[in-house]
Tab-separated table of C-alpha atoms in Angstrom:
chain	number	residue	atom	x	y	z
A	1	MET	CA	32.471	36.674	30.024
A	2	ASN	CA	31.809	37.791	33.556
A	3	SER	CA	32.145	41.576	33.824
A	4	LYS	CA	33.660	41.178	37.285
A	5	ILE	CA	36.796	39.784	35.640
A	6	PHE	CA	37.232	43.036	33.716
A	7	LEU	CA	36.426	45.059	36.826
A	8	LEU	CA	39.036	43.048	38.726
A	9	ALA	CA	41.755	43.952	36.239
A	10	LEU	CA	40.478	47.520	36.005
A	11	LEU	CA	40.627	48.043	39.753
A	12	VAL	CA	43.953	46.293	40.290
A	13	SER	CA	45.452	48.625	37.703
A	14	SER	CA	44.497	51.457	40.076
A	15	ILE	CA	47.468	50.479	42.219
A	16	ALA	CA	49.635	51.839	39.422
A	17	HIS	CA	47.437	54.532	37.885
A	18	ALA	CA	44.652	57.049	38.492
A	19	GLN	CA	42.147	55.429	40.869
A	20	ASN	CA	42.650	55.793	44.615
A	21	TYR	CA	40.872	52.597	45.739
A	22	ILE	CA	40.505	48.905	45.015
A	23	ASP	CA	37.418	46.755	45.644
A	24	LEU	CA	38.693	43.677	47.479
A	25	ALA	CA	35.393	41.826	47.977
A	26	ASN	CA	31.904	41.913	46.522
A	27	LEU	CA	28.783	39.907	47.349
A	28	SER	CA	25.668	40.461	45.227
A	29	TYR	CA	22.202	38.960	44.902
A	30	SER	CA	19.782	39.796	42.098
A	31	THR	CA	16.256	38.586	41.435
A	32	THR	CA	13.470	38.752	38.889
A	33	SER	CA	10.370	37.433	40.621
A	34	ASN	CA	8.124	36.728	37.627
A	35	ALA	CA	10.024	36.368	34.371
A	36	ASP	CA	7.721	35.389	31.522
A	37	PHE	CA	8.466	32.637	29.045
A	38	GLU	CA	7.799	33.819	25.520
A	39	ASN	CA	4.567	32.527	23.919
A	40	SER	CA	3.527	30.959	27.220
A	41	ASN	CA	1.521	31.830	30.318
A	42	GLN	CA	4.243	30.271	32.483
A	43	GLN	CA	6.716	32.222	34.573
A	44	THR	CA	9.877	31.603	36.576
A	45	SER	CA	11.854	33.506	39.148
A	46	VAL	CA	15.484	34.109	38.185
A	47	ASN	CA	17.854	34.387	41.144
A	48	GLU	CA	21.563	35.092	40.761
A	49	LEU	CA	24.260	35.135	43.420
A	50	GLU	CA	27.850	36.321	42.900
A	51	PHE	CA	30.840	36.512	45.211
A	52	GLN	CA	34.333	37.781	44.466
A	53	ILE	CA	37.346	38.242	46.679
A	54	THR	CA	40.692	39.592	45.497
A	55	PHE	CA	44.163	39.359	47.040
A	56	PRO	CA	46.628	41.812	45.466
A	57	LYS	CA	50.202	41.706	46.726
A	58	ILE	CA	52.651	44.455	45.793
A	59	LEU	CA	55.964	42.772	44.938
A	60	ASP	CA	57.942	45.914	44.088
A	61	ASP	CA	57.396	49.346	42.559
A	62	LYS	CA	56.587	47.788	39.157
A	63	ASN	CA	54.819	44.478	39.860
A	64	THR	CA	51.684	43.509	41.742
A	65	LEU	CA	50.655	39.867	42.101
A	66	ILE	CA	46.925	39.213	41.660
A	67	SER	CA	44.810	36.280	42.836
A	68	SER	CA	41.030	36.282	42.877
A	69	LEU	CA	38.218	33.831	43.550
A	70	ILE	CA	34.884	34.309	41.748
A	71	LEU	CA	31.728	32.272	42.508
A	72	GLU	CA	28.500	32.593	40.559
A	73	SER	CA	25.126	30.832	40.834
A	74	ASN	CA	21.980	31.074	38.655
A	75	ASN	CA	18.687	29.463	39.644
A	76	LEU	CA	15.692	29.256	37.269
A	77	ARG	CA	13.373	26.953	35.326
A	78	LEU	CA	14.937	26.138	31.979
A	79	ASP	CA	11.602	25.671	30.221
A	80	PRO	CA	7.885	26.181	31.002
A	81	THR	CA	7.365	22.400	30.752
A	82	PHE	CA	9.665	21.859	33.773
A	83	ASN	CA	8.318	22.115	37.306
A	84	ASP	CA	11.714	22.127	38.984
A	85	LYS	CA	14.328	24.857	38.856
A	86	THR	CA	17.921	24.239	37.831
A	87	THR	CA	20.993	25.715	39.500
A	88	LEU	CA	23.910	26.588	37.237
A	89	ALA	CA	27.110	27.518	39.027
A	90	SER	CA	30.682	28.465	38.233
A	91	LEU	CA	33.965	28.742	40.104
A	92	SER	CA	36.722	30.867	38.580
A	93	ILE	CA	40.251	31.501	39.810
A	94	ALA	CA	42.065	34.492	38.314
A	95	LEU	CA	45.842	34.501	38.674
A	96	GLY	CA	48.272	36.994	37.216
A	97	VAL	CA	50.306	40.132	37.554
A	98	ASN	CA	49.999	43.858	36.980
A	99	HIS	CA	53.230	45.266	35.547
A	100	LYS	CA	54.000	48.978	35.472
A	101	TYR	CA	56.025	49.645	32.317
A	102	SER	CA	56.326	53.400	32.897
A	103	ASP	CA	54.711	56.241	34.811
A	104	ARG	CA	51.953	56.198	32.160
A	105	LEU	CA	51.515	52.545	31.109
A	106	ALA	CA	50.583	49.482	33.154
A	107	ILE	CA	49.232	46.150	31.875
A	108	THR	CA	47.378	43.455	33.819
A	109	TYR	CA	47.815	39.835	32.656
A	110	LEU	CA	45.475	37.131	33.995
A	111	ILE	CA	44.952	33.433	33.392
A	112	ILE	CA	41.451	32.298	34.400
A	113	PRO	CA	40.589	28.600	34.743
A	114	LYS	CA	36.909	27.981	35.416
A	115	ILE	CA	34.485	25.155	36.178
A	116	ALA	CA	30.885	25.869	35.098
A	117	SER	CA	28.022	23.362	35.190
A	118	ASP	CA	24.753	22.386	36.806
A	119	LEU	CA	25.223	20.785	40.191
A	120	ASP	CA	24.341	17.164	39.401
A	121	PHE	CA	27.944	16.117	38.853
A	122	ILE	CA	31.015	17.685	37.283
A	123	THR	CA	32.641	16.305	34.130
A	124	THR	CA	35.544	17.495	31.964
A	125	ASP	CA	32.963	19.325	29.805
A	126	ALA	CA	32.604	21.808	32.673
A	127	PHE	CA	36.229	22.979	32.467
A	128	GLN	CA	36.979	26.264	30.670
A	129	LEU	CA	40.210	28.213	30.304
A	130	GLY	CA	40.375	31.964	29.820
A	131	GLY	CA	42.897	34.759	29.719
A	132	LEU	CA	42.899	38.542	29.875
A	133	ALA	CA	45.322	41.341	29.049
A	134	LEU	CA	44.189	44.840	30.046
A	135	ALA	CA	46.291	47.979	29.592
A	136	THR	CA	45.904	51.256	31.463
A	137	LEU	CA	47.377	54.328	29.788
A	138	LYS	CA	47.408	57.296	32.149
A	139	LYS	CA	46.824	60.735	30.634
A	140	ASN	CA	46.791	62.676	33.912
A	141	GLU	CA	45.839	62.233	37.556
A	142	ASN	CA	42.125	62.177	36.719
A	143	PHE	CA	41.914	60.374	33.378
A	144	SER	CA	43.200	57.104	31.927
A	145	TRP	CA	42.525	55.000	28.841
A	146	LYS	CA	41.720	51.269	29.139
A	147	PHE	CA	42.087	48.702	26.359
A	148	GLY	CA	42.649	44.966	26.115
A	149	MET	CA	41.390	41.522	25.114
A	150	TYR	CA	39.619	38.645	26.887
A	151	ALA	CA	39.456	35.074	25.551
A	152	ASN	CA	37.728	31.969	26.902
A	153	THR	CA	36.904	28.433	25.772
A	154	GLU	CA	33.127	28.549	26.292
A	155	ASN	CA	30.912	25.515	25.660
A	156	PHE	CA	29.713	27.130	22.429
A	157	GLY	CA	33.280	27.646	21.151
A	158	LEU	CA	36.077	30.195	21.370
A	159	PHE	CA	34.873	33.530	22.763
A	160	LEU	CA	36.820	36.789	22.265
A	161	VAL	CA	36.024	40.187	23.739
A	162	PRO	CA	38.010	43.245	22.590
A	163	TYR	CA	37.889	45.975	25.210
A	164	ALA	CA	38.364	49.745	25.004
A	165	GLY	CA	37.284	52.644	27.190
A	166	PHE	CA	38.330	55.195	29.773
A	167	TYR	CA	38.224	56.032	33.468
A	168	TYR	CA	37.664	59.563	34.785
A	169	THR	CA	37.263	61.141	38.177
A	170	SER	CA	36.630	64.820	38.884
A	171	ALA	CA	39.175	66.934	40.740
A	172	ASN	CA	37.034	66.885	43.902
A	173	GLU	CA	36.504	63.082	43.470
A	174	ARG	CA	32.716	63.422	43.737
A	175	PHE	CA	32.009	62.372	40.138
A	176	GLU	CA	33.388	59.156	38.675
A	177	ALA	CA	32.931	57.469	35.306
A	178	TYR	CA	34.217	54.510	33.402
A	179	ILE	CA	32.797	53.922	29.940
A	180	THR	CA	33.826	50.925	27.853
A	181	THR	CA	32.709	48.808	24.925
A	182	ILE	CA	31.161	46.194	27.231
A	183	ASN	CA	30.200	47.946	30.467
A	184	GLY	CA	30.038	51.309	32.146
A	185	ASP	CA	29.330	53.208	35.341
A	186	LEU	CA	28.517	56.846	36.113
A	187	ASN	CA	28.146	57.912	39.735
A	188	TYR	CA	28.115	61.064	41.868
A	189	MET	CA	28.470	61.731	45.588
A	190	ILE	CA	25.438	63.867	46.474
A	191	THR	CA	26.452	63.966	50.157
A	192	ASP	CA	29.521	62.844	52.079
A	193	LYS	CA	27.854	59.427	52.452
A	194	ILE	CA	25.257	58.926	49.714
A	195	ASN	CA	26.357	58.051	46.208
A	196	ILE	CA	23.939	57.701	43.270
A	197	GLY	CA	24.693	56.265	39.872
A	198	GLY	CA	23.878	53.968	37.026
A	199	ASP	CA	25.686	51.073	35.394
A	200	VAL	CA	25.307	48.772	32.413
A	201	ASN	CA	26.955	45.375	31.967
A	202	GLY	CA	27.060	42.827	29.191
A	203	LEU	CA	27.378	39.253	30.474
A	204	THR	CA	28.121	36.050	28.560
A	205	SER	CA	28.717	32.637	30.102
A	206	SER	CA	28.013	28.960	29.471
A	207	TYR	CA	27.532	25.874	31.631
A	208	ALA	CA	27.829	22.157	30.929
A	209	LEU	CA	24.700	20.131	31.709
A	210	ALA	CA	25.426	16.739	33.245
A	211	ASP	CA	22.261	15.069	31.932
A	212	PRO	CA	20.230	15.828	28.779
A	213	TYR	CA	17.108	17.874	29.496
A	214	PHE	CA	15.579	17.870	26.010
A	215	GLY	CA	16.890	14.754	24.240
A	216	THR	CA	19.433	11.964	24.421
A	217	ASN	CA	22.591	13.936	23.573
A	218	LYS	CA	24.679	16.015	25.970
A	219	GLU	CA	23.671	19.691	26.239
A	220	TYR	CA	24.931	23.022	27.528
A	221	PHE	CA	23.301	26.211	28.807
A	222	ALA	CA	24.334	29.610	27.389
A	223	LYS	CA	23.557	32.919	29.084
A	224	ASN	CA	23.784	36.293	27.362
A	225	THR	CA	22.374	39.418	29.010
A	226	THR	CA	22.751	43.181	28.920
A	227	GLU	CA	21.531	44.786	32.133
A	228	PHE	CA	21.068	48.414	33.141
A	229	PHE	CA	20.781	49.501	36.783
A	230	ALA	CA	20.244	52.705	38.714
A	231	TYR	CA	21.635	52.510	42.243
A	232	VAL	CA	22.220	54.145	45.605
A	233	ARG	CA	25.381	53.370	47.589
A	234	TYR	CA	25.658	53.969	51.323
A	235	PRO	CA	28.516	53.215	53.761
A	236	LEU	CA	27.708	50.709	56.516
A	237	TYR	CA	31.108	50.659	58.177
A	238	LYS	CA	34.666	51.702	57.361
A	239	GLY	CA	35.265	50.381	53.830
A	240	LEU	CA	31.983	48.427	53.723
A	241	PHE	CA	29.223	49.687	51.413
A	242	LEU	CA	25.677	48.629	50.556
A	243	LYS	CA	24.385	49.191	47.020
A	244	ALA	CA	20.656	48.916	46.308
A	245	LYS	CA	19.982	48.607	42.587
A	246	ALA	CA	16.902	48.512	40.356
A	247	GLY	CA	17.127	47.900	36.642
A	248	TYR	CA	16.026	46.185	33.479
A	249	SER	CA	17.421	43.456	31.235
A	250	ILE	CA	17.852	45.154	27.865
A	251	THR	CA	18.634	41.731	26.396
A	252	ARG	CA	18.106	38.384	28.099
A	253	THR	CA	18.839	35.037	26.474
A	254	TYR	CA	19.002	31.802	28.458
A	255	LYS	CA	19.405	29.044	25.888
A	256	VAL	CA	20.024	25.297	25.874
A	257	PHE	CA	21.841	23.652	22.947
A	258	GLU	CA	23.205	20.225	22.134
A	259	GLU	CA	26.856	19.821	23.127
A	260	ASN	CA	28.123	19.679	19.528
A	261	ASP	CA	25.984	22.613	18.362
A	262	LYS	CA	28.599	25.382	18.400
A	263	VAL	CA	29.499	28.653	16.676
A	264	ASP	CA	32.572	29.333	14.548
A	265	LEU	CA	33.590	32.217	16.804
A	266	GLY	CA	32.024	34.277	19.580
A	267	LEU	CA	33.028	37.928	19.317
A	268	SER	CA	31.698	40.128	22.140
A	269	LEU	CA	27.912	40.340	21.493
A	270	PHE	CA	28.134	38.713	18.045
A	271	TYR	CA	28.506	35.114	16.877
A	272	LEU	CA	30.035	34.034	13.583
A	273	GLY	CA	28.648	30.892	11.972
A	274	ASP	CA	25.781	30.662	14.434
A	275	ASP	CA	23.181	28.244	13.070
A	276	ARG	CA	22.460	26.568	16.411
A	277	THR	CA	19.034	25.152	17.271
A	278	GLN	CA	17.696	26.347	20.629
A	279	LEU	CA	16.049	23.534	22.581
A	280	ASN	CA	14.219	25.477	25.293
A	281	THR	CA	11.642	28.295	25.322
A	282	PRO	CA	13.144	31.828	25.563
A	283	LEU	CA	12.590	34.166	28.494
A	284	ALA	CA	11.189	37.666	27.987
A	285	LYS	CA	13.000	40.803	29.127
A	286	GLY	CA	12.107	42.089	32.558
A	287	ALA	CA	12.829	44.184	35.635
A	288	LEU	CA	15.690	43.329	38.000
A	289	PHE	CA	16.448	44.097	41.615
A	290	LYS	CA	19.897	43.706	43.116
A	291	LEU	CA	21.686	44.159	46.435
A	292	GLU	CA	25.464	44.353	46.749
A	293	LEU	CA	27.837	44.360	49.689
A	294	LEU	CA	31.157	45.878	48.733
A	295	TYR	CA	34.430	46.095	50.628
A	296	ARG	CA	36.607	48.916	49.300
A	297	PHE	CA	40.196	49.615	50.316
A	298	GLN	CA	41.432	53.190	49.940
A	299	LEU	CA	44.940	53.496	48.505
């Protein structure tokens, strides 16, 4: 589950409730220069690139059409025995609608087809299908509840993510917070231009591997991380912001499994019936550095 999908629905719901902006585009690059393999003196750099662009279209006073394109790329060595790095990439298209049921309640519905694989060649194993329903329940002009469910057909099996949390902004709009079961952000405007904050995100995704890396059977790559960042945000131009972030991977698992080695059910950060055999050497936790370019439209 890419946290940007939840942020997409969260921000689009701002058209109906509480928030006074929507982030229409985001480009980010993160790197760990020397990530250690466990029980090895080998290291690898881990470089990740993400791009998202969103096109909301207000149909009437109750309905907003949503379309979004999300690209993601990961580049790293899968194992200390490999000299070459592997690129794992995904392309997601989110399509749906935000419907305002009342002055207090709005729900965003999205269907999210995705292709995720290494870049050798793309097979049907790379296709995934997801969906999201996210409700916003407005309490007042500064506070709203968020709750919903995400589902996706990952390579390791069906993956479900229940979601609950809230969004709050202070009366002077200098302090902002959203806290949820899977991610969160706290930030404060210390001057009219400089914003400081911290965020945490849980990320889960999987990628089909075109050729076996560790045997003769087909394999897939599974990524599961929880990352914390402190950041500074500064405006570059009208609506365009730069965020410089430094953080740490609280959890970091990059695992390769045989194609038929699956779980009974993935549930947020937990897996039911998980007796899979990891084929590659794990990576240790480590520091992260990230730059983001953000285009924000004020409502």
